[in-house]
Amino acid sequence: MSKLQILIVVFLVCSFLAVTIAQSDGLAAMFLMMQNNRNQPYGTRRSPLSGLMQWLMLENLDYI
């Protein structure tokens, strides 16, 4: 994995966290949302961004 790809992943993670925190009441709500997404089947109350981020994290977990 090249440094450019790692930078892109880090940027996406940071921007996702920033958007999530801005829309919620803070970290607690973000973690609750992440827990809810993990327990729900695909397609229910799941934003495309969170699905993308979960895929990125799973695919690149050993690089982070």
Short mmCIF file of C-alpha atoms in Angstrom, two decimals:
data_model
loop_
_atom_site.label_atom_id
_atom_site.label_comp_id
_atom_site.label_asym_id
_atom_site.label_seq_id
_atom_site.Cartn_x
_atom_site.Cartn_y
_atom_site.Cartn_z
CA MET A 1 0.00 0.00 0.00
CA SER A 2 1.49 3.29 -1.03
CA LYS A 3 1.83 6.36 1.14
CA LEU A 4 -0.72 8.16 -1.03
CA GLN A 5 -3.36 5.51 -0.34
CA ILE A 6 -2.67 5.69 3.39
CA LEU A 7 -3.00 9.49 3.28
CA ILE A 8 -6.32 9.20 1.44
CA VAL A 9 -7.64 6.72 4.01
CA VAL A 10 -6.54 8.93 6.91
CA PHE A 11 -8.15 11.96 5.26
CA LEU A 12 -11.42 10.09 4.74
CA VAL A 13 -11.45 8.89 8.34
CA CYS A 14 -10.76 12.37 9.68
CA SER A 15 -13.38 14.03 7.48
CA PHE A 16 -15.95 11.38 8.41
CA LEU A 17 -15.29 11.92 12.11
CA ALA A 18 -15.48 15.70 11.71
CA VAL A 19 -18.83 15.52 9.90
CA THR A 20 -20.21 13.02 12.42
CA ILE A 21 -19.19 15.10 15.44
CA ALA A 22 -20.54 18.29 13.83
CA GLN A 23 -23.93 16.67 13.24
CA SER A 24 -24.20 14.99 16.64
CA ASP A 25 -23.93 16.11 20.24
CA GLY A 26 -20.35 14.89 20.36
CA LEU A 27 -18.33 11.76 20.85
CA ALA A 28 -20.91 9.83 22.87
CA ALA A 29 -23.53 10.12 20.13
CA MET A 30 -20.94 9.13 17.53
CA PHE A 31 -20.01 5.97 19.40
CA LEU A 32 -23.68 5.11 19.94
CA MET A 33 -24.30 5.52 16.23
CA MET A 34 -21.35 3.28 15.38
CA GLN A 35 -22.59 0.60 17.79
CA ASN A 36 -26.10 0.75 16.32
CA ASN A 37 -24.77 0.42 12.78
CA ARG A 38 -22.73 -2.61 13.74
CA ASN A 39 -25.75 -4.45 15.15
CA GLN A 40 -28.18 -3.70 12.32
CA PRO A 41 -28.51 -5.62 9.05
CA TYR A 42 -27.39 -3.93 5.87
CA GLY A 43 -29.65 -1.23 4.48
CA THR A 44 -31.40 -0.19 7.68
CA ARG A 45 -30.60 3.25 9.05
CA ARG A 46 -27.07 3.04 7.70
CA SER A 47 -25.59 5.98 5.83
CA PRO A 48 -23.48 5.20 2.76
CA LEU A 49 -20.55 6.96 4.44
CA SER A 50 -20.55 4.69 7.48
CA GLY A 51 -20.68 1.62 5.26
CA LEU A 52 -17.77 2.94 3.23
CA MET A 53 -15.79 3.77 6.35
CA GLN A 54 -16.41 0.31 7.83
CA TRP A 55 -15.23 -1.27 4.59
CA LEU A 56 -12.12 0.93 4.53
CA MET A 57 -11.34 0.14 8.15
CA LEU A 58 -11.78 -3.61 7.61
CA GLU A 59 -9.75 -3.62 4.40
CA ASN A 60 -6.91 -1.51 5.81
CA LEU A 61 -6.96 -2.47 9.47
CA ASP A 62 -3.48 -3.94 9.39
CA TYR A 63 -2.06 -0.71 7.94
CA ILE A 64 -3.50 1.66 10.53
#
